[in-house]
PDB file of C-alpha atoms in Angstrom:
ATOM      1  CA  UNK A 274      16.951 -26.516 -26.302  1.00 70.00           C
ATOM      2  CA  UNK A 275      13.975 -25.813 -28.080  1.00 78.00           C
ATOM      3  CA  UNK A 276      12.100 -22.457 -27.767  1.00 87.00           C
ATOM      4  CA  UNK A 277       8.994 -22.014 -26.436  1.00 85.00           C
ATOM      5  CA  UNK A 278       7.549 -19.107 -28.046  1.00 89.00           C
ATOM      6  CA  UNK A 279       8.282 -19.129 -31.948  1.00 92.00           C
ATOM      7  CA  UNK A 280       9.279 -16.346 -33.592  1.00 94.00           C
ATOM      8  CA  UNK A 281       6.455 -15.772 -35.195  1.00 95.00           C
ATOM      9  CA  UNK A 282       4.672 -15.294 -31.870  1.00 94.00           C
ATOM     10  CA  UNK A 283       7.211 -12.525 -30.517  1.00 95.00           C
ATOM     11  CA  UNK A 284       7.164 -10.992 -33.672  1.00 94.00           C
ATOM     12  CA  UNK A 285       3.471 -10.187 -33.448  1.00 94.00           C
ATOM     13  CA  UNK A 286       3.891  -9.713 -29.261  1.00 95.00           C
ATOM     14  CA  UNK A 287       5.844  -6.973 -30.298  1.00 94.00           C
ATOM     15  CA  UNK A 288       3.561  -5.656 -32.802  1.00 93.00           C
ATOM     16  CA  UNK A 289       0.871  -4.589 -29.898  1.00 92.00           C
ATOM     17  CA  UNK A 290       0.933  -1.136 -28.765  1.00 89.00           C
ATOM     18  CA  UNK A 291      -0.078  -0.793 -25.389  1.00 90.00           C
ATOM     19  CA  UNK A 292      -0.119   2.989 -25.533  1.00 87.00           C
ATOM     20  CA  UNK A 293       2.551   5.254 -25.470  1.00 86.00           C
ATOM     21  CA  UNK A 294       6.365   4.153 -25.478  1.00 88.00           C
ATOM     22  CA  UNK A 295       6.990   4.803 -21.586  1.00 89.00           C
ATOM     23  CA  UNK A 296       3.639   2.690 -20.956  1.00 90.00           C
ATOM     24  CA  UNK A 297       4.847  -0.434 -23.006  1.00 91.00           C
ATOM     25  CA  UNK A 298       8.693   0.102 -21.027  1.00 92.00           C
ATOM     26  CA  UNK A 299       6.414   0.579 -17.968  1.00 93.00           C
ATOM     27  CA  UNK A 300       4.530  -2.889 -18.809  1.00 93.00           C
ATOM     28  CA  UNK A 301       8.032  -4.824 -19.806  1.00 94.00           C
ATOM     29  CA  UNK A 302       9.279  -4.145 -16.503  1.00 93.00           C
ATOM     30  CA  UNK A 303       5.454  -4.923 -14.856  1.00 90.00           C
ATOM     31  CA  UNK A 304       6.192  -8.502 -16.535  1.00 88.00           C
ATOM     32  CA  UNK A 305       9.628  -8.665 -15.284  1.00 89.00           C
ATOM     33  CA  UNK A 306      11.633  -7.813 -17.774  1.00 94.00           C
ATOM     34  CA  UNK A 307      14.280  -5.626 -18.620  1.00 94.00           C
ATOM     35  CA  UNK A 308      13.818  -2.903 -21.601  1.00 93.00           C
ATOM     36  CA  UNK A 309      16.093  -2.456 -24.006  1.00 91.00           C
ATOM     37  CA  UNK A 310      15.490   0.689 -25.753  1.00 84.00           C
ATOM     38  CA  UNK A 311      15.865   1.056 -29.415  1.00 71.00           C
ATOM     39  CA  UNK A 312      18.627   3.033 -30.370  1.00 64.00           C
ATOM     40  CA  UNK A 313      18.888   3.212 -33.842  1.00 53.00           C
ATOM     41  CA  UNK A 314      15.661   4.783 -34.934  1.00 45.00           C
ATOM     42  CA  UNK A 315      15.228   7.798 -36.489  1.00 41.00           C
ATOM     43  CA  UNK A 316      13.321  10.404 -34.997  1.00 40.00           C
ATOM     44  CA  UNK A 317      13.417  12.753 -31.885  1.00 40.00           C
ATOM     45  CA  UNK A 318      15.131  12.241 -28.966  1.00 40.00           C
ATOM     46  CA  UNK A 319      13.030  10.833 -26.121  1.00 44.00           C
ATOM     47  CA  UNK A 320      13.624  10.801 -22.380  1.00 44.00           C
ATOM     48  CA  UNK A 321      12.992   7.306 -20.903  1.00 45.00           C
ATOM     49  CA  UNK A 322      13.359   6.201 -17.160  1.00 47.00           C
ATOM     50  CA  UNK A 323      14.806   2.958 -16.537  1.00 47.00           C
ATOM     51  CA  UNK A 324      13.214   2.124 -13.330  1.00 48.00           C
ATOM     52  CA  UNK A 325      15.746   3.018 -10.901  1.00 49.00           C
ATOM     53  CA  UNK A 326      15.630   6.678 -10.782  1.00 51.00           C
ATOM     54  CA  UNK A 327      17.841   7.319 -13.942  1.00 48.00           C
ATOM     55  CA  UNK A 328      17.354   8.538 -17.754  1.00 43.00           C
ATOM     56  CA  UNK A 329      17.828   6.898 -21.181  1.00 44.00           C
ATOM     57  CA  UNK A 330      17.700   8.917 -24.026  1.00 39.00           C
ATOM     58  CA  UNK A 331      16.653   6.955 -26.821  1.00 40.00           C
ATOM     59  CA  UNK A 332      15.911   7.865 -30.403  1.00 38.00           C
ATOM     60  CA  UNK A 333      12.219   7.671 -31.961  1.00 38.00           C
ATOM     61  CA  UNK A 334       9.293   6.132 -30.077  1.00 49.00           C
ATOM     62  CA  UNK A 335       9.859   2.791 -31.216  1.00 81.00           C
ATOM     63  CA  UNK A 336       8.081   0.216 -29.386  1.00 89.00           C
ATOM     64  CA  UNK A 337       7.654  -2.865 -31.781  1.00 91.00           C
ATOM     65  CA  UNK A 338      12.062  -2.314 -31.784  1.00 91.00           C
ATOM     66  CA  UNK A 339      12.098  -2.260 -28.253  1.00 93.00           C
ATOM     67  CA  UNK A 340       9.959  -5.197 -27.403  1.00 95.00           C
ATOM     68  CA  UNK A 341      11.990  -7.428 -30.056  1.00 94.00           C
ATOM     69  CA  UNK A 342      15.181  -6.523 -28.620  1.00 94.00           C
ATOM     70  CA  UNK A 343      14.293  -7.099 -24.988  1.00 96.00           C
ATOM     71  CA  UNK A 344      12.953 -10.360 -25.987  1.00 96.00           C
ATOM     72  CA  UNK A 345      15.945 -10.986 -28.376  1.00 95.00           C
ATOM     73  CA  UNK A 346      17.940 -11.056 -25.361  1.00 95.00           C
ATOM     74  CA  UNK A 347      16.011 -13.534 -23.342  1.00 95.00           C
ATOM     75  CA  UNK A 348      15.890 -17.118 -23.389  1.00 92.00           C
ATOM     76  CA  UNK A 349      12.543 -18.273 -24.813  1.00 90.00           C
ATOM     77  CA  UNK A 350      13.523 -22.550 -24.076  1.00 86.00           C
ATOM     78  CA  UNK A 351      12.831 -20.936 -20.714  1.00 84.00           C
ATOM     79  CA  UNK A 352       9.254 -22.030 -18.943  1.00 76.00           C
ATOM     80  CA  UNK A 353      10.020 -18.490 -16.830  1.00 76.00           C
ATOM     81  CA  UNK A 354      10.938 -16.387 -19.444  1.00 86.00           C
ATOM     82  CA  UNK A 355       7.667 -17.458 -21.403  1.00 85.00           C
ATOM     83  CA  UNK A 356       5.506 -16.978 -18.581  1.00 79.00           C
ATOM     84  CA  UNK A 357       6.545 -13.474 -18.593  1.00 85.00           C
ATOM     85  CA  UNK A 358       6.303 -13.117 -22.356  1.00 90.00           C
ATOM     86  CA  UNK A 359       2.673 -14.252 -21.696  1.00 86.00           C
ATOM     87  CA  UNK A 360       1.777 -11.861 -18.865  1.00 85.00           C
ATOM     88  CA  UNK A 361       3.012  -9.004 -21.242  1.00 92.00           C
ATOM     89  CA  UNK A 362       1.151 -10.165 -24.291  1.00 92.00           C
ATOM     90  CA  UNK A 363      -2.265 -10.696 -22.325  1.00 87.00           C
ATOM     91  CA  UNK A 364      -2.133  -6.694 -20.303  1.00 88.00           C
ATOM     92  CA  UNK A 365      -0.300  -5.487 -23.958  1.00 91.00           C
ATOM     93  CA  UNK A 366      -2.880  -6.910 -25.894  1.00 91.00           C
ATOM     94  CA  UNK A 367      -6.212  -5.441 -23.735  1.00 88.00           C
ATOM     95  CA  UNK A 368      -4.753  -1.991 -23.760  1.00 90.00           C
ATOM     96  CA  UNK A 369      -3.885  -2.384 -27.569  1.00 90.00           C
ATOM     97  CA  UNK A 370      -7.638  -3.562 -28.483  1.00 87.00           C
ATOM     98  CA  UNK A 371      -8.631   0.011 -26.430  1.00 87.00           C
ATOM     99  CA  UNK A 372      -6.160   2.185 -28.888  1.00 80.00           C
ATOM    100  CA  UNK A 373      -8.171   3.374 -32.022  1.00 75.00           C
ATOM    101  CA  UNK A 374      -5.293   3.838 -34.111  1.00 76.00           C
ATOM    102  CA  UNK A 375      -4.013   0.463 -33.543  1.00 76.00           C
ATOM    103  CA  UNK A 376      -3.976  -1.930 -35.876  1.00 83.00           C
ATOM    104  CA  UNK A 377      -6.459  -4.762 -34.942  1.00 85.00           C
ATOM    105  CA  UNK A 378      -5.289  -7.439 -37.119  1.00 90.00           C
ATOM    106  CA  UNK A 379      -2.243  -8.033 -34.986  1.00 90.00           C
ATOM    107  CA  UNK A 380      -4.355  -9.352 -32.542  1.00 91.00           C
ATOM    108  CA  UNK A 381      -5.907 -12.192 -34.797  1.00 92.00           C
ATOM    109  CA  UNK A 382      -2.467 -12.298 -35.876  1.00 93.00           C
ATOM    110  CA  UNK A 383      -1.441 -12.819 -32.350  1.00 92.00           C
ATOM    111  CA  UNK A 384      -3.950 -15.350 -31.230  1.00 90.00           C
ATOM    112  CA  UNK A 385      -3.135 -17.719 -33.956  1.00 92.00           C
ATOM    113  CA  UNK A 386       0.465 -17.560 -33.657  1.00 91.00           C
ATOM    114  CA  UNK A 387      -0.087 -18.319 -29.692  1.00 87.00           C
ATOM    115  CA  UNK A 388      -2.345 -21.294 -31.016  1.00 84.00           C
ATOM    116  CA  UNK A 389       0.103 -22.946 -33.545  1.00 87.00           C
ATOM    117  CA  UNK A 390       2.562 -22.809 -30.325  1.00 83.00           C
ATOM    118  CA  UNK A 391       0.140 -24.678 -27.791  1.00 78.00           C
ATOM    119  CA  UNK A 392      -0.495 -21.639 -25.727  1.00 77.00           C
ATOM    120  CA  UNK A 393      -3.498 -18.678 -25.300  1.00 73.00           C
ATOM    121  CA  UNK A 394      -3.935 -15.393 -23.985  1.00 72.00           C
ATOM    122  CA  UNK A 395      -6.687 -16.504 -21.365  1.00 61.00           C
ATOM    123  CA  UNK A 396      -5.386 -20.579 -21.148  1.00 47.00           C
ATOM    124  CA  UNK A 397      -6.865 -21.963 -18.215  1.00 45.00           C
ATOM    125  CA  UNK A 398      -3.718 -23.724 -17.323  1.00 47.00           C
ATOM    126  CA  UNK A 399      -1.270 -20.719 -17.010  1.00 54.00           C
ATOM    127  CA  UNK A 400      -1.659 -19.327 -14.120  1.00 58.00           C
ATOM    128  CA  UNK A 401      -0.581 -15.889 -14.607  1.00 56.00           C
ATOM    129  CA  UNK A 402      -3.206 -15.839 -18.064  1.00 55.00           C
ATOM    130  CA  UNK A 403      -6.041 -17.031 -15.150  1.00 64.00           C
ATOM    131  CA  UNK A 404      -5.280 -14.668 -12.995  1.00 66.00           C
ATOM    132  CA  UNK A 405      -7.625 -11.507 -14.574  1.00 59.00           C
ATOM    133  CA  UNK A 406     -10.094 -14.039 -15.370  1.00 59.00           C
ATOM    134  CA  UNK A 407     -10.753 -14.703 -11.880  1.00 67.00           C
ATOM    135  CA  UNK A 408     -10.475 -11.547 -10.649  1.00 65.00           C
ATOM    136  CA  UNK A 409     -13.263 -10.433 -12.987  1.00 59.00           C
ATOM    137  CA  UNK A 410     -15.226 -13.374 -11.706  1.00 64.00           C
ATOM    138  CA  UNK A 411     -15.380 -12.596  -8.198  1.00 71.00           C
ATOM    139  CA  UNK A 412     -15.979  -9.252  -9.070  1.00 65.00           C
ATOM    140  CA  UNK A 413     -18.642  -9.737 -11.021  1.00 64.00           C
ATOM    141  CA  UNK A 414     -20.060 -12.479  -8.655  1.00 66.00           C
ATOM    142  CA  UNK A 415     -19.273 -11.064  -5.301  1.00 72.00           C
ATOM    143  CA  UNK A 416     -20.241  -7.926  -2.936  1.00 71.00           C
ATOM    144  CA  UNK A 417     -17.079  -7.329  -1.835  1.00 71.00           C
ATOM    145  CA  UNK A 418     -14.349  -8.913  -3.252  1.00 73.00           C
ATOM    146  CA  UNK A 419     -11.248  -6.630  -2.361  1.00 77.00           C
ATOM    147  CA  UNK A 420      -9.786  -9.421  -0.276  1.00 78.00           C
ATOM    148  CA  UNK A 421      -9.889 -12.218  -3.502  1.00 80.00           C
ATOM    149  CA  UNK A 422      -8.624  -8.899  -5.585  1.00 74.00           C
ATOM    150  CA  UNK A 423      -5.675  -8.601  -2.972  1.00 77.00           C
ATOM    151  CA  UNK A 424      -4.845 -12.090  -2.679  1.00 77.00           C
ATOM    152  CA  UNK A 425      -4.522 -12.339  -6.397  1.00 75.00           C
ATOM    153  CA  UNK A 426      -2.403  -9.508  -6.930  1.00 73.00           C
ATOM    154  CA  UNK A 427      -0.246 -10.803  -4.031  1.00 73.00           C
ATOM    155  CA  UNK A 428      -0.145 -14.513  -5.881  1.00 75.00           C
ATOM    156  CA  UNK A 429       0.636 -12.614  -9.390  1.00 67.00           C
ATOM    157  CA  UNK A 430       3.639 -10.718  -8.043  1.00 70.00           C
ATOM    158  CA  UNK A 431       4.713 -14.195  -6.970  1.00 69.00           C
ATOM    159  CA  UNK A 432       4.818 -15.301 -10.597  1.00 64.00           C
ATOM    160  CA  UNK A 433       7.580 -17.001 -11.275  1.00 59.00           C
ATOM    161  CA  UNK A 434       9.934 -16.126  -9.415  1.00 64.00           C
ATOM    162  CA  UNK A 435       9.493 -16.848  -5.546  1.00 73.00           C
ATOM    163  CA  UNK A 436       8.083 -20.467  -5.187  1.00 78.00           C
ATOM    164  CA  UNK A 437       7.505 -19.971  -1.566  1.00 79.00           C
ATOM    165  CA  UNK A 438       5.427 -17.101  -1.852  1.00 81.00           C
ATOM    166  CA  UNK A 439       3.592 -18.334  -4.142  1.00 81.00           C
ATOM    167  CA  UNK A 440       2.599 -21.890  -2.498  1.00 84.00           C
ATOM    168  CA  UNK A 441       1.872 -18.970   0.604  1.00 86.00           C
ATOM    169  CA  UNK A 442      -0.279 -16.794  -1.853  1.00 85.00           C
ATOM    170  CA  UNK A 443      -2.222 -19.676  -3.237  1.00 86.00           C
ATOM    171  CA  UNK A 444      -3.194 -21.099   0.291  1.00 89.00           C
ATOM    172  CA  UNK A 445      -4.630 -17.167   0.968  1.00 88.00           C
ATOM    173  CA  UNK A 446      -6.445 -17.380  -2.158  1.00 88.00           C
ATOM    174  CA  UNK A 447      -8.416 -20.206  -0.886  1.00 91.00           C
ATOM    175  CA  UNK A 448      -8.940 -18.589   2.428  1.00 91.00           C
ATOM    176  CA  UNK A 449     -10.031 -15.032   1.097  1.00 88.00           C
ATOM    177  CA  UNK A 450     -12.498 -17.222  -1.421  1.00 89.00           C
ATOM    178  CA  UNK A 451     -14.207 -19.548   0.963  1.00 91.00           C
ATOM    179  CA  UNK A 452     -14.683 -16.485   2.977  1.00 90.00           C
ATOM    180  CA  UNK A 453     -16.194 -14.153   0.653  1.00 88.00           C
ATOM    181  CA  UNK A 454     -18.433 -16.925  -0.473  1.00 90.00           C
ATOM    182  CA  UNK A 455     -19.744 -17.465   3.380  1.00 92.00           C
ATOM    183  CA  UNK A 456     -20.279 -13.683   3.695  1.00 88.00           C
ATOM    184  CA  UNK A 457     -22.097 -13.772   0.726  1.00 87.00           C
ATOM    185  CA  UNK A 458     -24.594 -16.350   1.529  1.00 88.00           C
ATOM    186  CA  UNK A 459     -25.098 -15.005   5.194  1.00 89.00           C
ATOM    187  CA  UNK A 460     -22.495 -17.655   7.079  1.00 91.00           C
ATOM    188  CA  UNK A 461     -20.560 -16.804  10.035  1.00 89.00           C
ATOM    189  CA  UNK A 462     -17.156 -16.526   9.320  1.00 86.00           C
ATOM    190  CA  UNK A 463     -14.468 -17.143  12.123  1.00 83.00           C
ATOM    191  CA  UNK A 464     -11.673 -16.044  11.912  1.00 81.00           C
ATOM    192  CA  UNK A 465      -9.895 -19.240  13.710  1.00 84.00           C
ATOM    193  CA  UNK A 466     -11.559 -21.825  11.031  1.00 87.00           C
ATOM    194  CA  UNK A 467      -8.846 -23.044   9.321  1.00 90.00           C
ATOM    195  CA  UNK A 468      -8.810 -23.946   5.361  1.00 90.00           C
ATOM    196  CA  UNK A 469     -10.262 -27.360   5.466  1.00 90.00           C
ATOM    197  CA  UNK A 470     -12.703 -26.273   7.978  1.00 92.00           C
ATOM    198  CA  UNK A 471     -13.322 -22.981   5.614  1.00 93.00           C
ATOM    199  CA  UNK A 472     -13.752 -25.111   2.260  1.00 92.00           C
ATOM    200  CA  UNK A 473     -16.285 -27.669   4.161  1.00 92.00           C
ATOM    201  CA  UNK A 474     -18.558 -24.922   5.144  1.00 94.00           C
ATOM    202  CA  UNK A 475     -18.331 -22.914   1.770  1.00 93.00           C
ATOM    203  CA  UNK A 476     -18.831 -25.565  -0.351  1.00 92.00           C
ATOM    204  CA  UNK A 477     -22.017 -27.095   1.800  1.00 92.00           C
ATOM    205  CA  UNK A 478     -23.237 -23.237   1.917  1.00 92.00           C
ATOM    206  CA  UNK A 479     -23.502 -23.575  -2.046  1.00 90.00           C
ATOM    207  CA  UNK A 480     -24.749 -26.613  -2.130  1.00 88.00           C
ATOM    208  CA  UNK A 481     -21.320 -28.924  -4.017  1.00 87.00           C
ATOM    209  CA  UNK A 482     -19.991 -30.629  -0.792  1.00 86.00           C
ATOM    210  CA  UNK A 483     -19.179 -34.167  -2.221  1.00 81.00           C
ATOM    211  CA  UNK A 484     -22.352 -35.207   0.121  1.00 83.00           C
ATOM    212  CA  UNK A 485     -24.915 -33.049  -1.656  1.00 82.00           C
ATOM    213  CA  UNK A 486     -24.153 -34.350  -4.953  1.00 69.00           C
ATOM    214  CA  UNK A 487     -26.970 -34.593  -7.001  1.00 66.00           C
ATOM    215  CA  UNK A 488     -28.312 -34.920 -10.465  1.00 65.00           C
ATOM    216  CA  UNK A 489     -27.917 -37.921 -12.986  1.00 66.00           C
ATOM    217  CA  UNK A 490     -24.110 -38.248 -13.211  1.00 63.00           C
ATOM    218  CA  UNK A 491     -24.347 -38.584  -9.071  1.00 72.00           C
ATOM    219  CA  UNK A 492     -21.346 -41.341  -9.162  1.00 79.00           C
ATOM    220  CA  UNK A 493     -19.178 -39.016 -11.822  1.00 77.00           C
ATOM    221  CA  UNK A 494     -20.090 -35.391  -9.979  1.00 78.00           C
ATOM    222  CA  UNK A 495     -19.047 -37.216  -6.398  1.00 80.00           C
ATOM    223  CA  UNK A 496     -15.843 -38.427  -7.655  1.00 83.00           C
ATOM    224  CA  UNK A 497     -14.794 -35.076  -9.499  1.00 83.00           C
ATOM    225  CA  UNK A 498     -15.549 -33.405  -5.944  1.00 83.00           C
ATOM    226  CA  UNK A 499     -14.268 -35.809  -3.504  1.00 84.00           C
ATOM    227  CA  UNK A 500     -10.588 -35.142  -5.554  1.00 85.00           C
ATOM    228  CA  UNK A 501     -11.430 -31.425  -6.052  1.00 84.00           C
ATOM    229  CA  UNK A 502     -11.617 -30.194  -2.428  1.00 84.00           C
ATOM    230  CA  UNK A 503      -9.134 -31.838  -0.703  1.00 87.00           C
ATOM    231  CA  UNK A 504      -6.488 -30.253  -2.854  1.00 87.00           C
ATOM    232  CA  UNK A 505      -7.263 -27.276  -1.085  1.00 89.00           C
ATOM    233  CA  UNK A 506      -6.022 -28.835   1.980  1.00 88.00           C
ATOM    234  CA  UNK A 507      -3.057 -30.051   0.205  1.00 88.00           C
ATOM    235  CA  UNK A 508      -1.731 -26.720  -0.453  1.00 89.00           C
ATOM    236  CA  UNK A 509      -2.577 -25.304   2.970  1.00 87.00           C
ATOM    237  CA  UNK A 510      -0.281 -28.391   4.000  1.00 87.00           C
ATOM    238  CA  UNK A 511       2.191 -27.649   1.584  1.00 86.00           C
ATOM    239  CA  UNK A 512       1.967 -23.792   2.536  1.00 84.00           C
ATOM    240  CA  UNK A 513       2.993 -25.477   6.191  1.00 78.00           C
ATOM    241  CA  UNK A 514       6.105 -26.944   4.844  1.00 74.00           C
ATOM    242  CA  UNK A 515       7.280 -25.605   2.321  1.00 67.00           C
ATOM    243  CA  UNK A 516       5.604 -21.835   1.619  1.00 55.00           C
ATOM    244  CA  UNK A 517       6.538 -18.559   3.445  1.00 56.00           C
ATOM    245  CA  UNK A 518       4.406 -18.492   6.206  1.00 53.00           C
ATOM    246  CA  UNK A 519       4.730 -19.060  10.088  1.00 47.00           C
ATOM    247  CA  UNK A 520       8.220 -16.744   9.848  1.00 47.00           C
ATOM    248  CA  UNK A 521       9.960 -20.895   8.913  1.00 47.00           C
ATOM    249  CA  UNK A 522      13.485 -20.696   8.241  1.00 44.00           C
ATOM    250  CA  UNK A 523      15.125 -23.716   5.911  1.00 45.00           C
ATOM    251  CA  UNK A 524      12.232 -24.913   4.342  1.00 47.00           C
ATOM    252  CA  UNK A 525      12.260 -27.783   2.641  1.00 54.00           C
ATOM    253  CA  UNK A 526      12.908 -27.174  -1.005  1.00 62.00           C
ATOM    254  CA  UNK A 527      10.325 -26.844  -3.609  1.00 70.00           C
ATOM    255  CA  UNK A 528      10.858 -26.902  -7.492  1.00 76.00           C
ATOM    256  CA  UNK A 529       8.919 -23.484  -9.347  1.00 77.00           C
ATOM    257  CA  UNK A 530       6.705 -26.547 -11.502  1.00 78.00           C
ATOM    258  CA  UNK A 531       5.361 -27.499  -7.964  1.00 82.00           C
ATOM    259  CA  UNK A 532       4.152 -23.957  -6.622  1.00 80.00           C
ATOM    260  CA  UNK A 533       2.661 -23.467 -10.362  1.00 80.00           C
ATOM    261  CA  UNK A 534       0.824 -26.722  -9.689  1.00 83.00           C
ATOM    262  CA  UNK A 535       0.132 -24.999  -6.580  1.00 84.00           C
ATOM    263  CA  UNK A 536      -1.233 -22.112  -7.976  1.00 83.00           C
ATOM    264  CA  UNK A 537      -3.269 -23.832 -10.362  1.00 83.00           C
ATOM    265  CA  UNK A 538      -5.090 -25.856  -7.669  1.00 87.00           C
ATOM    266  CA  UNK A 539      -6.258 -23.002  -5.865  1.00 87.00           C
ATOM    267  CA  UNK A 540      -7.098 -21.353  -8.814  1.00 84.00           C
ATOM    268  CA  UNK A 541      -9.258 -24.198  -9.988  1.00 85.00           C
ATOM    269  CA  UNK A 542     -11.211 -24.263  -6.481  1.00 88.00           C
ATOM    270  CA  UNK A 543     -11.578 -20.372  -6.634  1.00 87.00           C
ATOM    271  CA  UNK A 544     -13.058 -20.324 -10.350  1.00 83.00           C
ATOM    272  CA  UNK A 545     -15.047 -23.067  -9.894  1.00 87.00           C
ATOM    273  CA  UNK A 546     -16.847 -21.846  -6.517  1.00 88.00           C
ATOM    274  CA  UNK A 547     -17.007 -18.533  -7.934  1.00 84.00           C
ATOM    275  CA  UNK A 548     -18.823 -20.045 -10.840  1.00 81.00           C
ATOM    276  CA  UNK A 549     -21.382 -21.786  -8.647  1.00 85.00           C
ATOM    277  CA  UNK A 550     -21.593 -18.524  -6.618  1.00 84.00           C
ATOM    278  CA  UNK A 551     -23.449 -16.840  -9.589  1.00 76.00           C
ATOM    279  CA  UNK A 552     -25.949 -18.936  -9.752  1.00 70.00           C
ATOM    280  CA  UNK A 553     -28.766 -17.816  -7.275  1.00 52.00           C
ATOM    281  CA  UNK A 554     -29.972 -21.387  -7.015  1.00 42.00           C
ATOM    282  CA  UNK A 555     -26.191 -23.070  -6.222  1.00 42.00           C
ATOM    283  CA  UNK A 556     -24.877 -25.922  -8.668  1.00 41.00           C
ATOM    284  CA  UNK A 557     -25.607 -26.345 -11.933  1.00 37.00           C
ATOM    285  CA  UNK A 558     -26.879 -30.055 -12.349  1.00 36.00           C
TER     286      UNK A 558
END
């Protein structure tokens, strides 16, 4: 099959240096891979923890090496395997802009490879690469915004490889969002509303339930809307049937493209209230 992530991409993946060699082994494993140490370079020996309590010696701090040869071994006409390629580009690529010594051209270098490929290291429509995005967006928008900070760590450990969880994590994301929003604007919040009640009253508290459309493209804004918010109930109904929740044993089975889609609906909901949310006077006409 045909891979993913070109060569030329990996190539300059490995190329970012995250920090030290234990951090970027540290990082690998944070994406879920496996490190491979590089063996054959010269230099001093250095002690190296594999993640399960024991001790590589490897020679030379070598972390381009090590990055090509973990990736080397992976299958890159694998969706999965890219995903996690992309998770450790996007963290590798924030701490290497931070490291003074660095060199900075491997990050241009970087974000045109990722172009030619179809792919970017904050694209919109991967949802582990939207993930810090909206974090940073309901920090920056909200008073407290642990519980969309916890739900979004939960929905990124998810990523990719429990489906379940993740349909589970996506329906929380909703929940944790609708509720900061009402919190922020003064609401009551009950704790028995469920999701679709949740969304209704969060989106009329900022002023985009499909009945308070306004402004000149009223027709255009109200359909956008009336499909936008009832996904959210989707995935609390899929969440029913097929996530983790509610303790359910032989759940239906769900393929990994459907709790991405998942995952991307909720995530489209979150940014986009969160977007509204920053705006003292609700939505933008």
């Amino acid at each position: 099959m045909k891979e993913l992530l070109s060569e030329t991409t990996r190539h300059a993946i490995s190329k970012l240096r995250p920090g030290r060699f234990e951090d970027a082994c540290a990082l690998l494993r944070w994406a879920g891979f496996t490190p491979i140490p590089d063996r054959d370079a010269r230099g001093g020996s250095l002690a190296v923890g594999d993640g399960s309590g024991g001790i590589t010696y490897i020679r030379g701090n070598s972390t381009s090496r090590t990055v090509r040869k973990t990736f080397d071994a992976c299958d890159f006409s694998d969706p999965d395997v890219v995903a996690r390629a992309l998770k450790y580009a996007s963290r590798a690529a924030q701490l290497h802009a931070t490291t003074q010594d660095a060199d900075q051209s491997w990050l241009v270098r970087l974000e045109h490879a990722l172009t030619d490929d179809g792919y970017s290291l904050e694209a919109p429509g991967d949802p582990a690469a939207a993930l810090t995005q909206l974090a940073a967006a309901a920090s920056g928008t909200l008073a407290d915004a642990a519980a969309i900070r916890q739900e979004l760590g939960r929905l990124e450990r998810a990523l990719p490889d429990d489906t379940g969880a993740l349909i589970g994590r996506a329906k929380n994301l909703i929940e944790a969002t609708a509720k900061a929003v009402l919190a922020q604007r003064g609401e009551p919040v009950s704790d028995k509303d469920e999701v679709p009640a949740l969304v209704a009253k969060a989106s009329r508290a900022l002023g985009v339930h499909v009945t308070q459309a306004a402004g000149p493209q009223l027709e255009q804004v109200k359909r956008v809307l009336s499909r936008l918010h009832p996904l959210t109930q989707d995935v609390a109904e899929l969440r029913n049937r097929a996530g983790d929740g509610h303790g359910m044993t032989g759940v239906p089975a769900v393929d990994a493209a459907v709790g991405r889609l998942a995952a991307r609906s909720a995530i489209a909901w979150c940014a986009f209230m969160l977007e509204v949310a920053m705006n003292e006077g609700g939505a933008r006409r």
